[in-house]
PDB file of C-alpha atoms in Angstrom:
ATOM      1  CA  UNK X  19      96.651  45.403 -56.126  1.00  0.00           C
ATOM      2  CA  UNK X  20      95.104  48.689 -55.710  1.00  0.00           C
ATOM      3  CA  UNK X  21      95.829  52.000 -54.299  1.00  0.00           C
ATOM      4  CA  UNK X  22      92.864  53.695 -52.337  1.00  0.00           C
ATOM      5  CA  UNK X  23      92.728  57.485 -51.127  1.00  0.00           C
ATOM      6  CA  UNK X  24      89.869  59.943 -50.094  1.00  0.00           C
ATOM      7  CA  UNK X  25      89.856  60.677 -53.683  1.00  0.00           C
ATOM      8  CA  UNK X  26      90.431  57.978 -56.012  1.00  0.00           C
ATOM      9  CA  UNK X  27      91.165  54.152 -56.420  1.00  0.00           C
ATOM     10  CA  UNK X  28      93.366  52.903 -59.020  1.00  0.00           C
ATOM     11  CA  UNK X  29      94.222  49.607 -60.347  1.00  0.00           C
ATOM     12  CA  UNK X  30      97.860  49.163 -60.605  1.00  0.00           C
ATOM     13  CA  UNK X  31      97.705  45.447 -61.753  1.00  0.00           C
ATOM     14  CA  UNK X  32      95.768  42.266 -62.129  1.00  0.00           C
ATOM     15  CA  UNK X  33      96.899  38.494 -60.996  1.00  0.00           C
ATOM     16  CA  UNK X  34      96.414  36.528 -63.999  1.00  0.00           C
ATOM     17  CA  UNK X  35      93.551  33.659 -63.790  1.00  0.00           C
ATOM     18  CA  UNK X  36      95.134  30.511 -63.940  1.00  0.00           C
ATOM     19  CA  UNK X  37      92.308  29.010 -66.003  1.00  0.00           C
ATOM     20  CA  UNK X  38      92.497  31.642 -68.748  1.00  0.00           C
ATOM     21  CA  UNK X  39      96.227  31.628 -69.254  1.00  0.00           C
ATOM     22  CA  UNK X  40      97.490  29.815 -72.024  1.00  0.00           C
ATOM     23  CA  UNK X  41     101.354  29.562 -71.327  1.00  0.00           C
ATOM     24  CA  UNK X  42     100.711  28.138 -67.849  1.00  0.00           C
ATOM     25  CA  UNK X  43      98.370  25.826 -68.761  1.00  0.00           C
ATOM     26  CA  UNK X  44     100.315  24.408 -71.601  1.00  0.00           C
ATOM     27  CA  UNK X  45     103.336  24.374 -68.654  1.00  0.00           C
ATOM     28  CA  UNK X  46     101.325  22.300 -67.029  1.00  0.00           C
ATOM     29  CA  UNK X  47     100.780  19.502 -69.659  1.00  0.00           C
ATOM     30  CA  UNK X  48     104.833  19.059 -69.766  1.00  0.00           C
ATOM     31  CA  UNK X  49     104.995  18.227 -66.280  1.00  0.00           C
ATOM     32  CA  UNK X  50     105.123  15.061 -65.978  1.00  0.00           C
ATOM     33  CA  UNK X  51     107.766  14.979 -68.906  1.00  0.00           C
ATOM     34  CA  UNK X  52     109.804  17.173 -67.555  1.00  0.00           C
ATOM     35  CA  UNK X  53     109.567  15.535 -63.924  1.00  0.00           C
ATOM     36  CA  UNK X  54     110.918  12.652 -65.715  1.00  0.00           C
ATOM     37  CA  UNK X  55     113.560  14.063 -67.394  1.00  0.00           C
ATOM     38  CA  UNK X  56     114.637  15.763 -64.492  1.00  0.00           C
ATOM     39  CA  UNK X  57     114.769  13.202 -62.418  1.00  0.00           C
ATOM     40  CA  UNK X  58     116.488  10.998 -64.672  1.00  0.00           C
ATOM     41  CA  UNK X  59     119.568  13.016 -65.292  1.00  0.00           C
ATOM     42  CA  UNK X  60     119.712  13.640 -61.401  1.00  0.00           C
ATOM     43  CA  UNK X  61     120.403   9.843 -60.992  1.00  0.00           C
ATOM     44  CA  UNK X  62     123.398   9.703 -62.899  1.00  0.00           C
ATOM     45  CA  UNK X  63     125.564   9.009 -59.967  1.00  0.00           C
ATOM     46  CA  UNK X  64     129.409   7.312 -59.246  1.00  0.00           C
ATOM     47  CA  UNK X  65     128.627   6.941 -56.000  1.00  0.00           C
ATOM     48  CA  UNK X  66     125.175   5.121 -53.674  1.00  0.00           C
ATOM     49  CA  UNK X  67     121.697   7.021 -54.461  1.00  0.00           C
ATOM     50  CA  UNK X  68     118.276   6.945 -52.837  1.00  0.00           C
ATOM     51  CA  UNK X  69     115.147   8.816 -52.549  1.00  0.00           C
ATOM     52  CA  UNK X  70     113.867  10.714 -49.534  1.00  0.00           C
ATOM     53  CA  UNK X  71     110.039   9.626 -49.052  1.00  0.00           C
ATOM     54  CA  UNK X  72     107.831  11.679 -46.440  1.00  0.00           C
ATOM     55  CA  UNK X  73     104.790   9.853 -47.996  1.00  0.00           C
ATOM     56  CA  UNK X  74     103.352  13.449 -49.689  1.00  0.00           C
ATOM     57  CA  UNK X  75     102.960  14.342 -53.131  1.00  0.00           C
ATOM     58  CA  UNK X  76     106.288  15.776 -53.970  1.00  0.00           C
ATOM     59  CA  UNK X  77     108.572  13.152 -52.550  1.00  0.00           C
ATOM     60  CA  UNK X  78     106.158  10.434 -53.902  1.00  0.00           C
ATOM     61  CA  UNK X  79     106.542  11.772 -57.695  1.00  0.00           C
ATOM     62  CA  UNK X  80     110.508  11.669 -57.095  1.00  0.00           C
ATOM     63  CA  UNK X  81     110.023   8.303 -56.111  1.00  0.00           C
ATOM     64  CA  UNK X  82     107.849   6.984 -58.212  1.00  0.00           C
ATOM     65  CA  UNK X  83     109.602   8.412 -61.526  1.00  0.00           C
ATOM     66  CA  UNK X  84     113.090   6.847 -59.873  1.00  0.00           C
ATOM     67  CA  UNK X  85     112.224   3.408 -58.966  1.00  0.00           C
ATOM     68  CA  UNK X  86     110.983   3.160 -63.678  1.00  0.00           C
ATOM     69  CA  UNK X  87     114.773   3.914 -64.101  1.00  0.00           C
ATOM     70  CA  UNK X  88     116.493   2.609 -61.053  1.00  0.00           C
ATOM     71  CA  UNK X  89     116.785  -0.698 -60.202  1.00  0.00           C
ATOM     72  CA  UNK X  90     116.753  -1.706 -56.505  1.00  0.00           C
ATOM     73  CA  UNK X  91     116.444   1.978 -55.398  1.00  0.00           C
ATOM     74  CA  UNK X  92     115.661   2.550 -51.738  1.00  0.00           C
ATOM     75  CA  UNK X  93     114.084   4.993 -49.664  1.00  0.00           C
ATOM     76  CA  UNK X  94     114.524   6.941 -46.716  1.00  0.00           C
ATOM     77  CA  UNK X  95     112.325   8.124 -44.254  1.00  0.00           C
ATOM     78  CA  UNK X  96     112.181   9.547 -40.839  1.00  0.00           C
ATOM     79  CA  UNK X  97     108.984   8.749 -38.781  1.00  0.00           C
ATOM     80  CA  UNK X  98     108.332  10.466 -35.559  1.00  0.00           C
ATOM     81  CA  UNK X  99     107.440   8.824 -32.396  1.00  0.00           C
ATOM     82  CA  UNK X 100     103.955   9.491 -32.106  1.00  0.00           C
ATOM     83  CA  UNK X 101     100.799   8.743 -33.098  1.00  0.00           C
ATOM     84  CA  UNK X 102      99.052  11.629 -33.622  1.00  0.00           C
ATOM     85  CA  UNK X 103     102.597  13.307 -36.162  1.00  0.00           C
ATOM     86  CA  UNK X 104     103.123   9.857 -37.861  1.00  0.00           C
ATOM     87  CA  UNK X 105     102.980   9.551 -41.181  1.00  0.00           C
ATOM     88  CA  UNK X 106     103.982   5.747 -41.337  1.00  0.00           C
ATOM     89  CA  UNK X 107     101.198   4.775 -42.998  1.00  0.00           C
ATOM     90  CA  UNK X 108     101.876   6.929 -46.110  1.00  0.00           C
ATOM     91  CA  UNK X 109     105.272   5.893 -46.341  1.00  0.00           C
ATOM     92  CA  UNK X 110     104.381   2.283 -46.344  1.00  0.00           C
ATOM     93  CA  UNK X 111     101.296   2.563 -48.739  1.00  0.00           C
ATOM     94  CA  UNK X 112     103.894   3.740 -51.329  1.00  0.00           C
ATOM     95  CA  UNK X 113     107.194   1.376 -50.286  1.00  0.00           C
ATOM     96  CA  UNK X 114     104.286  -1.490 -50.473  1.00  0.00           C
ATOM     97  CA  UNK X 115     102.888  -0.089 -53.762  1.00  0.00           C
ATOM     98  CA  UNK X 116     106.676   0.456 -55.816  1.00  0.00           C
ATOM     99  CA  UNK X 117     107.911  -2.555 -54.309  1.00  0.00           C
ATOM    100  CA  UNK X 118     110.897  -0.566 -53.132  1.00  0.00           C
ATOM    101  CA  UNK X 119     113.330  -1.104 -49.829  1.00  0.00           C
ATOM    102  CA  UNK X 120     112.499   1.492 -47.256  1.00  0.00           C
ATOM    103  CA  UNK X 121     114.791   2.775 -44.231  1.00  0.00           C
ATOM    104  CA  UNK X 122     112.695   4.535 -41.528  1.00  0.00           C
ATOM    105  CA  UNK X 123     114.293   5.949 -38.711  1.00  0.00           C
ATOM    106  CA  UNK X 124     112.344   7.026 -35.242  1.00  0.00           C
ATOM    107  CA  UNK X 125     112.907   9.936 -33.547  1.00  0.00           C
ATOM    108  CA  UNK X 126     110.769  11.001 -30.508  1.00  0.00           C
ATOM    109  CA  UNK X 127     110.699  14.461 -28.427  1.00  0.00           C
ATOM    110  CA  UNK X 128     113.910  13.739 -26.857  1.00  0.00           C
ATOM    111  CA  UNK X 129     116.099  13.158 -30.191  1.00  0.00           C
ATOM    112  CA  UNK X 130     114.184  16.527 -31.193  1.00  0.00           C
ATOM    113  CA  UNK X 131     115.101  18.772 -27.611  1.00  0.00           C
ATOM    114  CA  UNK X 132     118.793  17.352 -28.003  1.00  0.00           C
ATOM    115  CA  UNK X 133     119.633  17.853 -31.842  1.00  0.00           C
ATOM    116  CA  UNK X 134     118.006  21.771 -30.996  1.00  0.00           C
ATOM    117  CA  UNK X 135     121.257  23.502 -30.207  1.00  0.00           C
ATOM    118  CA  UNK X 136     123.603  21.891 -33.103  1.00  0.00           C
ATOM    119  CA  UNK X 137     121.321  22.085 -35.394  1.00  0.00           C
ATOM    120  CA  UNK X 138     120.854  26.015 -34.913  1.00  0.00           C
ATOM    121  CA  UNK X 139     124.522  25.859 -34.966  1.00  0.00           C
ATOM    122  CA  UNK X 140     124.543  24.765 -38.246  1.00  0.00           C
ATOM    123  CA  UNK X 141     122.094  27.094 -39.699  1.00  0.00           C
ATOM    124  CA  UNK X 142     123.046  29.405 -37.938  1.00  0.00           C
ATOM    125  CA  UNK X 143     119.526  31.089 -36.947  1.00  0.00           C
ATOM    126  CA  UNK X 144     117.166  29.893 -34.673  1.00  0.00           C
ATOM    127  CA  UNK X 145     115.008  26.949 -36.025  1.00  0.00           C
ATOM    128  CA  UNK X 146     111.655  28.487 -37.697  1.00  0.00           C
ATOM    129  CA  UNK X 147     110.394  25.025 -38.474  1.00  0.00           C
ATOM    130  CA  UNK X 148     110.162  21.684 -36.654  1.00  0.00           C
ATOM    131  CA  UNK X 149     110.500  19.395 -39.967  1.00  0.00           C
ATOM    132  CA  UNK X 150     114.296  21.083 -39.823  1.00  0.00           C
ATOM    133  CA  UNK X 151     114.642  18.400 -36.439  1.00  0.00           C
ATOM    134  CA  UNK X 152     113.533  15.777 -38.933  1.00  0.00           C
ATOM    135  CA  UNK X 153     115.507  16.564 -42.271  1.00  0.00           C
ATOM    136  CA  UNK X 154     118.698  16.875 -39.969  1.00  0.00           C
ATOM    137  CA  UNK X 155     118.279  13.522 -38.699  1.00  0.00           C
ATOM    138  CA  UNK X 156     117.212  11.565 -42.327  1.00  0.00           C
ATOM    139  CA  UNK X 157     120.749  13.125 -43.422  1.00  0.00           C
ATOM    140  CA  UNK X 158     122.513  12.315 -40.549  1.00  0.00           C
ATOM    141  CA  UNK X 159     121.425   8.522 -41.138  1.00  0.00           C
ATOM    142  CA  UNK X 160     120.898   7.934 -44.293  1.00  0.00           C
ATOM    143  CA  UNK X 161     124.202   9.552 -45.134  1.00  0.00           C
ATOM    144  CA  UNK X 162     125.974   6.176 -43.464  1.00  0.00           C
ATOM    145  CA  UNK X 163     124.833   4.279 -46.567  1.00  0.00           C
ATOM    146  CA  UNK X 164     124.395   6.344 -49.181  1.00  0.00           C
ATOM    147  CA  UNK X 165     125.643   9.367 -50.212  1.00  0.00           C
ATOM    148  CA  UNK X 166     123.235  11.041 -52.839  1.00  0.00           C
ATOM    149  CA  UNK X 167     119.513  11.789 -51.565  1.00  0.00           C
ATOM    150  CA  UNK X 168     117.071  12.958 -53.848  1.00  0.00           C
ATOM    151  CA  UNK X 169     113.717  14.193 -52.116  1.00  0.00           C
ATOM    152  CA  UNK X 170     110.720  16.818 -53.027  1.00  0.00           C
ATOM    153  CA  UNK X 171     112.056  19.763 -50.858  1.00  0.00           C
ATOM    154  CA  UNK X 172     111.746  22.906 -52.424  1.00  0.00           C
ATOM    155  CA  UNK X 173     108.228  21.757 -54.473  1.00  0.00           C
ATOM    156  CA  UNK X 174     105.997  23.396 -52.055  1.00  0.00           C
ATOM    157  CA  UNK X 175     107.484  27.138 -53.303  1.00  0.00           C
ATOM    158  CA  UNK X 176     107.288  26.077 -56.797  1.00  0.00           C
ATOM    159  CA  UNK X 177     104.022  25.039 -56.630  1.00  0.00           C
ATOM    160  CA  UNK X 178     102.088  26.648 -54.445  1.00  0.00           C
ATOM    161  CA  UNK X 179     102.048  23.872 -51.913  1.00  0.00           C
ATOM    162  CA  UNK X 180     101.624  25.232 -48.581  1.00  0.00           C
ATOM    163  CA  UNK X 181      97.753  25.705 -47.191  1.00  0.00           C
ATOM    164  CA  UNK X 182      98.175  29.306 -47.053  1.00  0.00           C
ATOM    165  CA  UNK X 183      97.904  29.287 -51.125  1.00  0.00           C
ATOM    166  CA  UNK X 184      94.678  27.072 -51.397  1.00  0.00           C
ATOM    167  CA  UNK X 185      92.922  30.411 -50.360  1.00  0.00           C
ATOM    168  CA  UNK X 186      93.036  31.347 -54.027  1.00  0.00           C
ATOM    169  CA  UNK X 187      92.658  29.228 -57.415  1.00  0.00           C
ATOM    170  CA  UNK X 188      95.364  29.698 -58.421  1.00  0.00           C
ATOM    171  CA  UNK X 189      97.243  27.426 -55.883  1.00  0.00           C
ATOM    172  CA  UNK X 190      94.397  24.656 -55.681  1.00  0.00           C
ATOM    173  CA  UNK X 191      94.800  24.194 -59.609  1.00  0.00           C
ATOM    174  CA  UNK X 192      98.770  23.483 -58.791  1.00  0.00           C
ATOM    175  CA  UNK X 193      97.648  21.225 -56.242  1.00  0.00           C
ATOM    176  CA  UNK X 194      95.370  19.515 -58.566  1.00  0.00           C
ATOM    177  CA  UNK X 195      97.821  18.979 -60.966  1.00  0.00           C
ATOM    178  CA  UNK X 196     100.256  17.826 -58.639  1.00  0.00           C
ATOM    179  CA  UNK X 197      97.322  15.337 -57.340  1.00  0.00           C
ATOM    180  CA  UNK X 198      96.391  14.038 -60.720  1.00  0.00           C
ATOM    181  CA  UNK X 199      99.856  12.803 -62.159  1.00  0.00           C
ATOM    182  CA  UNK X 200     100.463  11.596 -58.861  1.00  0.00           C
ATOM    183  CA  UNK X 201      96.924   9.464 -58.965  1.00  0.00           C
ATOM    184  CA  UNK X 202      97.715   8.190 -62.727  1.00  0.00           C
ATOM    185  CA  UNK X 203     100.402   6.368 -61.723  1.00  0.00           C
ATOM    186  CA  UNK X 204      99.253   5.191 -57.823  1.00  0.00           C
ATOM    187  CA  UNK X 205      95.852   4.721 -56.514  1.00  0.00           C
ATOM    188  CA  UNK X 206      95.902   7.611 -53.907  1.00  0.00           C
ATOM    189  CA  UNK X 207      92.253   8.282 -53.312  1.00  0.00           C
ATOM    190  CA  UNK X 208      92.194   5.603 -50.389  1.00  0.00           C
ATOM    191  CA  UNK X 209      94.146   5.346 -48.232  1.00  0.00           C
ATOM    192  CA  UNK X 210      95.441   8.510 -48.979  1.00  0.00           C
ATOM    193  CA  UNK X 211      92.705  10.473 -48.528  1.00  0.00           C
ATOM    194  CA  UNK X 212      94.697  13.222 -46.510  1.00  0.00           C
ATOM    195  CA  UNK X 213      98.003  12.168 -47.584  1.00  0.00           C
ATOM    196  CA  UNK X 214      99.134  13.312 -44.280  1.00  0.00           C
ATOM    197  CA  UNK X 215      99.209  16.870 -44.900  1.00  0.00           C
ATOM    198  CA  UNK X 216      96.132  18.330 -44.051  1.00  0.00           C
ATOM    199  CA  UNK X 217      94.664  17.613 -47.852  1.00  0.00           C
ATOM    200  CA  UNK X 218      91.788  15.656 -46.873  1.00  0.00           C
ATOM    201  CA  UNK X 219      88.842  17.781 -48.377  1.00  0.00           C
ATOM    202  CA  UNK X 220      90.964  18.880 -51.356  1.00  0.00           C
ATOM    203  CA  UNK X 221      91.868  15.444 -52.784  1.00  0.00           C
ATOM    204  CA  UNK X 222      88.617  13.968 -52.107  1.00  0.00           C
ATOM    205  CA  UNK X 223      87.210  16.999 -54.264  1.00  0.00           C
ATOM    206  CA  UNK X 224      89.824  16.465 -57.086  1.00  0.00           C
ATOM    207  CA  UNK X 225      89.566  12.804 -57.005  1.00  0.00           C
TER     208      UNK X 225
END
């Protein structure tokens, strides 16, 4: 960040480089272990557990690292209506490839228009994003039979996930990573070659 005037420019600090930084590289070697462990304690449960699966990276890891210490785990999934916003075919490339039980639920525009109003309700702000439609509805549903969810919400701000960060290294190394432990357990160059989320020149560079 710097400071310019008619005068002077001065250099009040430096972003790190991801490549020359020792602590978060070394971070980045325990992430799979710590994925594991994470995920593992989180399914300690007294009561019916599944895994929310939107067929990205994040909610694939989750599942994947579940279904090695959960037997007969099942997924949940919400699919919209159309043909150019589905993401079916992610969801089933990694139901097919775990061997796990999936529940999809459709929703088209008019689930979306009429779930507008209580759903604002309930947040209590207008909605700023659509997927808000579609994570109201995969808890409204799969909450009839089970009642513990575990999904990949929240990764995207953790690491660096959305396309505004890919700009910079430093978020395309995160993706990377994020790509690579996800590809050493699941063949995702093909036919996840844009994973649905607008990835399609990134993971056929890191793959």
């Amino acid at each position: 960040g710097n400071h310019i005037n008619k005068k002077s420019e001065k250099n009040y600090y430096n972003l790190p480089k991801f490549q020359n930084n020792p602590i978060v590289l070394n971070k980045n070697l325990m992430l799979e272990t710590k994925l594991k462990e994470i995920i593992k304690s989180q399914l300690i449960s007294d009561v019916s557990l599944g895994t929310q699966l939107s067929g990205g990276i994040d909610s694939s890891l989750v599942t994947l690292f579940a279904s090695k210490e959960k037997n007969n785990l099942e997924t949940f999934s919400i699919n919209v209506n159309d043909d150019k916003l589905s993401e079916k075919k992610y969801i089933d490339f990694i139901n097919d490839f775990l061997k796990v039980k999936n529940n999809i639920f459709e929703i088209d525009d008019n689930c979306f228009i009429e779930a507008l109003d209580k759903v604002s309700f309930h947040l209590d702000h207008p909605i700023h994003h659509p997927n808000t439609i579609g994570l109201f509805f995969l808890s409204k549903y799969s909450s009839e039979k089970i009642k513990v969810l575990l999904s990949g919400e929240g990764a995207d701000e953790l690491f660096a996930g959305y396309s505004r960060y890919f700009r910079n290294t430093f978020g395309f190394e995160f993706l990377n990573k994020r790509l690579r432990l996800l590809n050493k357990f699941i063949p995702i160059k093909l036919p996840f070659n844009s994973l649905g989320k607008h990835y399609d020149k990134d993971v056929n560079y890191i793959l």
